[in-house]
Coordinates of C-alpha atoms and ligand atoms in Angstrom, one line a residue:
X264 CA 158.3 -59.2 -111.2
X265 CA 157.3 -56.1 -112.3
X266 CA 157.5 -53.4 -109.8
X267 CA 156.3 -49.6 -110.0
X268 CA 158.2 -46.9 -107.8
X269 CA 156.1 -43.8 -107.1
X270 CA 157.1 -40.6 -104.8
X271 CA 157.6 -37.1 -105.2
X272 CA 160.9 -35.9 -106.6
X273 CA 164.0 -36.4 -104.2
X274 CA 161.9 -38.9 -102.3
X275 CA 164.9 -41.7 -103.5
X276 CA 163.1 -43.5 -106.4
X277 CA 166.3 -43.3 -108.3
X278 CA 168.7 -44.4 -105.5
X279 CA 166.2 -47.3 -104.3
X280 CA 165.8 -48.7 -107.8
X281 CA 169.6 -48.8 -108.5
X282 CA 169.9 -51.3 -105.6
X283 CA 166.7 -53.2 -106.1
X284 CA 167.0 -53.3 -109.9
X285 CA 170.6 -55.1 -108.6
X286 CA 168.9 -57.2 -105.6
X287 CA 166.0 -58.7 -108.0
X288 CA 168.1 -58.7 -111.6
X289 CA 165.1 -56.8 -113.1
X290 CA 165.9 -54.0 -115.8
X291 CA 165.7 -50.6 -114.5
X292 CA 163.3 -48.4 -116.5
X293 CA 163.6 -44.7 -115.4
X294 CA 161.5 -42.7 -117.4
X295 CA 163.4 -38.9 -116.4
X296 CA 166.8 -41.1 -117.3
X297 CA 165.7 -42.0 -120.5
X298 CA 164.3 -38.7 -121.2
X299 CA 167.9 -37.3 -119.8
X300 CA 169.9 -39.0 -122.4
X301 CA 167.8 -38.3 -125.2
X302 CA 168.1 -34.7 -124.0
X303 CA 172.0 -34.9 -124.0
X304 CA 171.8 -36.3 -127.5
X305 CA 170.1 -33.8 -129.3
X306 CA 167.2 -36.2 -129.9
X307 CA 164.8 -34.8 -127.7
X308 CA 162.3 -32.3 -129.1
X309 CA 162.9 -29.1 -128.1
X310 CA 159.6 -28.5 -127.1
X311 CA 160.1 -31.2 -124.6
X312 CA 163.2 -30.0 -123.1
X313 CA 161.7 -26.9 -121.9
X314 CA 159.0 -28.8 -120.4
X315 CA 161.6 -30.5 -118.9
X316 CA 163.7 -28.0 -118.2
X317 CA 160.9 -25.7 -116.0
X318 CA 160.1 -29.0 -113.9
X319 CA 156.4 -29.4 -115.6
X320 CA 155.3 -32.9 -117.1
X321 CA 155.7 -34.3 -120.5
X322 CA 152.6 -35.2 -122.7
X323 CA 151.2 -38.8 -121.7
X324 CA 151.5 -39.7 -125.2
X325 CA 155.4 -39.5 -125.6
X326 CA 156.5 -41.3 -122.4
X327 CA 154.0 -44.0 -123.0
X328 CA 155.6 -44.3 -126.8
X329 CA 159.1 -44.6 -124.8
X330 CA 158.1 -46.9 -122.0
X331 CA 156.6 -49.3 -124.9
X332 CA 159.5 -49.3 -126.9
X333 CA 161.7 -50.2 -123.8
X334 CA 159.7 -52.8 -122.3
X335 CA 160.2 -54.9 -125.7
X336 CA 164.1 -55.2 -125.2
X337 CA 165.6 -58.3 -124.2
X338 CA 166.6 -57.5 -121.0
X339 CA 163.1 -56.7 -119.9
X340 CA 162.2 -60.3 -120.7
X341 CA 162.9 -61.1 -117.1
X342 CA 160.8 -58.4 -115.7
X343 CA 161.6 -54.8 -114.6
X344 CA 161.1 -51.7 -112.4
X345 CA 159.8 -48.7 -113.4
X346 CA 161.2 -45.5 -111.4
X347 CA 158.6 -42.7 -112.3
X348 CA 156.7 -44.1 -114.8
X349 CA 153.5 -44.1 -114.4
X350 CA 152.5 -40.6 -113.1
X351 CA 148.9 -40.2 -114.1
X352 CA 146.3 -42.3 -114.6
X353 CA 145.9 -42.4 -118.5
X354 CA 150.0 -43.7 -118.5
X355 CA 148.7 -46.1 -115.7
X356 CA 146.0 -47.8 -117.8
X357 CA 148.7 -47.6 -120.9
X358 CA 151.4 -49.6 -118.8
X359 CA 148.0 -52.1 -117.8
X360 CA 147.4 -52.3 -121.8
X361 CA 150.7 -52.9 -122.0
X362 CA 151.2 -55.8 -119.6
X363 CA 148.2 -57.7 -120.9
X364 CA 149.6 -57.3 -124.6
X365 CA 152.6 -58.6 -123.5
X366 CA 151.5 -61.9 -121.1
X367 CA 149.0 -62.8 -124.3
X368 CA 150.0 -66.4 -125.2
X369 CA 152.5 -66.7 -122.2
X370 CA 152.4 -67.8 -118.8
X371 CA 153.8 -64.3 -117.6
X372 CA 151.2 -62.5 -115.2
X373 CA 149.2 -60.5 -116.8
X374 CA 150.2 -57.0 -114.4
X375 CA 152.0 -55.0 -111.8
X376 CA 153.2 -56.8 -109.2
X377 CA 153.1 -54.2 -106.4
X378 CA 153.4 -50.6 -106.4
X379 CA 155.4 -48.6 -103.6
X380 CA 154.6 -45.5 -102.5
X381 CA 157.9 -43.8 -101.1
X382 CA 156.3 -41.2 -98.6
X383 CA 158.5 -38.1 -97.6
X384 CA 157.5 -34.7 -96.4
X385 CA 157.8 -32.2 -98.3
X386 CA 160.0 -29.7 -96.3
X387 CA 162.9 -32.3 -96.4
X388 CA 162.3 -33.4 -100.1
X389 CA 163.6 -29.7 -101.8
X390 CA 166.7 -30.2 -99.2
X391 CA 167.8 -33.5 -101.0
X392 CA 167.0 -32.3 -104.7
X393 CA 169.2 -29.2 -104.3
X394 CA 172.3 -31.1 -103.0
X395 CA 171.8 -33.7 -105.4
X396 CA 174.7 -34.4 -107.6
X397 CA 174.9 -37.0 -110.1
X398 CA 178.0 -39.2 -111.6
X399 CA 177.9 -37.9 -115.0
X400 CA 179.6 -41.3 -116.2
X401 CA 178.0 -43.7 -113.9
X402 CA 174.7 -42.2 -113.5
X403 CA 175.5 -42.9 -109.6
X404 CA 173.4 -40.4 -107.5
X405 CA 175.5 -38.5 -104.0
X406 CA 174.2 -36.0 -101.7
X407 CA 176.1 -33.3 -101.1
X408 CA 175.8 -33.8 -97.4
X409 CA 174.1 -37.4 -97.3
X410 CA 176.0 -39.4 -99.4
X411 CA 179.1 -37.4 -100.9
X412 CA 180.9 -38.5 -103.8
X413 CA 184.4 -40.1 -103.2
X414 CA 187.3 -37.2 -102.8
X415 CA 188.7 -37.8 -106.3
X416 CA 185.4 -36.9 -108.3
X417 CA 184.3 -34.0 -105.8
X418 CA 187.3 -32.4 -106.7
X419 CA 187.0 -32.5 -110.3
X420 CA 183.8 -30.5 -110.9
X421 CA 183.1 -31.7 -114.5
X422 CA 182.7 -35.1 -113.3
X423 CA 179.4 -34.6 -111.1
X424 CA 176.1 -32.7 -112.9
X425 CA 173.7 -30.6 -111.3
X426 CA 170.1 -31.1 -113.0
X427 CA 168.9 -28.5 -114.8
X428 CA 165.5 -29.1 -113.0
X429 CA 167.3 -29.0 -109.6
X430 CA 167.3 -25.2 -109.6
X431 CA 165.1 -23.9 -107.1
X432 CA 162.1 -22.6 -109.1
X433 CA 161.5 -25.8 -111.1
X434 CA 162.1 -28.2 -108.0
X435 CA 158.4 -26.2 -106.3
X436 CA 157.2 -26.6 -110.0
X437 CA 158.4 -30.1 -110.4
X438 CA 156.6 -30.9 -106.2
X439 CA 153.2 -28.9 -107.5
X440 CA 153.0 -30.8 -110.4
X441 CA 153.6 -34.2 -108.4
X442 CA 150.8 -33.0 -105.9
X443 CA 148.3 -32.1 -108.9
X444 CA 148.8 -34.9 -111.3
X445 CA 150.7 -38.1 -109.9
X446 CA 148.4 -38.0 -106.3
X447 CA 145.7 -38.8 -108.5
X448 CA 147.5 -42.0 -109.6
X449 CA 147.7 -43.2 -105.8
X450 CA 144.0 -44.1 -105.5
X451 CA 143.7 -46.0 -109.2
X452 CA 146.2 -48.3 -107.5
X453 CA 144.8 -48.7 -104.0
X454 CA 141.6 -49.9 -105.4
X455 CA 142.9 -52.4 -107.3
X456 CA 145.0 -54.1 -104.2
X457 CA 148.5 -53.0 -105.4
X458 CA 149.8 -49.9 -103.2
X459 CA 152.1 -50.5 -100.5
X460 CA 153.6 -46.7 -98.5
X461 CA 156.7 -47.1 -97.3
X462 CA 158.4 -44.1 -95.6
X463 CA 161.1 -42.7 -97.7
X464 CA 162.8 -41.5 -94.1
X465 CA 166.4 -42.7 -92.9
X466 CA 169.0 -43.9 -94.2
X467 CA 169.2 -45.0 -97.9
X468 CA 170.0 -48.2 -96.9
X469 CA 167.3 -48.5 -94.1
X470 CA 164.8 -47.2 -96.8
X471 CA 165.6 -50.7 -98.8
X472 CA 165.0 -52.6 -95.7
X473 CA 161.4 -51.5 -95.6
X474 CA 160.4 -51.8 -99.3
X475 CA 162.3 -55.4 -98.9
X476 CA 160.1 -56.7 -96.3
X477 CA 157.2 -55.4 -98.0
X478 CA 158.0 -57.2 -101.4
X479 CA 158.8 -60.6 -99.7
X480 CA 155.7 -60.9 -97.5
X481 CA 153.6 -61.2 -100.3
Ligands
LIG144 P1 162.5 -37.8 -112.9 O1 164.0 -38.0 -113.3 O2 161.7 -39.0 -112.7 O3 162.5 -36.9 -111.6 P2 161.6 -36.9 -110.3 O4 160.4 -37.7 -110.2 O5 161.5 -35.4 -110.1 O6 162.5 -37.6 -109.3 P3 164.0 -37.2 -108.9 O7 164.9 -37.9 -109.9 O8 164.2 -35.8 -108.7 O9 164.1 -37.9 -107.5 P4 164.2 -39.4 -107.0 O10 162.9 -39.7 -106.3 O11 164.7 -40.3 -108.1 O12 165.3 -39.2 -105.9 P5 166.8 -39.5 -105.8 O13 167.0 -41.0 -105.6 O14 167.6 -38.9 -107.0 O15 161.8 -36.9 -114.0 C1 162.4 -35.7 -114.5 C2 161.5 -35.0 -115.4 O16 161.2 -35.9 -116.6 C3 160.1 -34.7 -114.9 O17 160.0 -33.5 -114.2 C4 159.3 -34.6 -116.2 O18 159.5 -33.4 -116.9 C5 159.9 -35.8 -117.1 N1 159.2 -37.0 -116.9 C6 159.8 -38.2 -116.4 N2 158.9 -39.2 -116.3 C7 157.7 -38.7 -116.8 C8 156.4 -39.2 -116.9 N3 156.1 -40.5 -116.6 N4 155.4 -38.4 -117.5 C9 155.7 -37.1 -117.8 N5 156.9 -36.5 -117.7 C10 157.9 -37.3 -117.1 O19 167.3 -38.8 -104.5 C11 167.3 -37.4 -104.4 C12 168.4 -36.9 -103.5 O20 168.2 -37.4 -102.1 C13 169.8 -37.5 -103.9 O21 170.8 -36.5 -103.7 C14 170.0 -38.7 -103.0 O22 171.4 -39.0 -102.7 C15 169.3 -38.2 -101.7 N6 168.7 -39.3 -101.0 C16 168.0 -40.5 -101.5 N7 167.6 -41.2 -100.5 C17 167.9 -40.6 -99.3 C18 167.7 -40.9 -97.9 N8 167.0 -42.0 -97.5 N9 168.1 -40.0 -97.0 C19 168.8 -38.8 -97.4 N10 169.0 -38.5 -98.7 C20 168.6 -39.4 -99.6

């Protein structure tokens, strides 16, 4: 299987893919993950991290680099999920590249299996990206109000991070640039048979039920 999550920020790419990563034992590719920890390393470019930083979009050409590199690692063998990755159509016909290179020789299909759409209205998206916090150990995502984090880490406040990017004037950067670039991405796959919307409303939990159903009537 090789699954593509797509939504705006704060729609719950992150917290879907954790559990269907888990559900499906595929790897768990999140591009903005892998650009965090190279950013909390000191091995992203600095020119990057301000991109980053002000919520616009890296250049195509260093997350496909990334993506490639990850997708040859042994745990991808068995498939994987991509959580924001692609977001525009030249990284879409990359990851297609990538796939074919990949099933050459094998009997592993030669491309996405499906693509969900998580679709969430804007006004509540900015609501769940400000109170987002994140377990800086586990990577485990809470919501302030949603989903808090168990008594013993909210009270130590070094444990949980608050993005950089979650600050209010790089989250409406971060939404524009989602509207502008990635919506453009939603038709290349609708033509080719592979979208499937599923709301991104209700419980986290309910949200999995939905993208379950849709992945096991095909
Ligand atoms: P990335 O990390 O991919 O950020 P994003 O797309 O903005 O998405 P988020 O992580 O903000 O949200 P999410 O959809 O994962 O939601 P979550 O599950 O956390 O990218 C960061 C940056 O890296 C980009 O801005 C760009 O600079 C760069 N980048 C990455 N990939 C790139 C690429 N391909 N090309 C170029 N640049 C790239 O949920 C959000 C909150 O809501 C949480 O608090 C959660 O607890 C809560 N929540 C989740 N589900 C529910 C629910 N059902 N009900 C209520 N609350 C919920």
């Amino acid at each position: 299987m090789i699954i593509v999550l797509i939504g705006p920020p704060g729609s719950g790419k992150g917290t879907q893919a954790k559990v269907l990563s888990e559900k499906y034992g595929l790897a768990h590719l999140s591009t903005g993950d892998m650009l965090r920890a190279a950013k909390q390393s000191g091995t992203l470019d600095p020119e990057f991290r301000a991109i980053m930083d002000s919520g616009g979009l890296l250049p195509d050409t260093a997350v496909i680099g990334l993506v490639a590199r990850r997708t040859q690692e042994a745990d991808c063998a068995g498939g994987f999920l991509l959580d924001g990755f692609p977001r525009t159509v030249p990284q879409a016909e990359a990851l297609a590249a990538m796939l074919r290179e990949r099933a050459a020789g094998s009997t592993t299909p030669a491309g996405v299996t499906a693509v969900l759409q998580l679709d969430v209205a804007r006004e509540l998206l900015e609501e769940r990206i400000i109170h987002r916090r994140t377990d800086k150990e586990t990577g485990q995502i809470y919501h302030l109000l949603y989903n808090p984090a168990p008594p013993g880490l909210m009270r130590d406040p070094g444990s949980l991070e608050h993005r950089k990017d979650d600050q209010p004037e790089a989250v409406k950067t971060r939404l524009d640039a989602y509207d502008s670039m990635t919506a453009a991405l939603l038709p290349y796959y609708e033509e080719r048979g592979l979208l499937r919307r599923v709301l991104g409303v209700g419980t986290p939990n309910e949200v999995t039920g939905r993208i379950v159903a849709v992945l096991e009537e095909k």
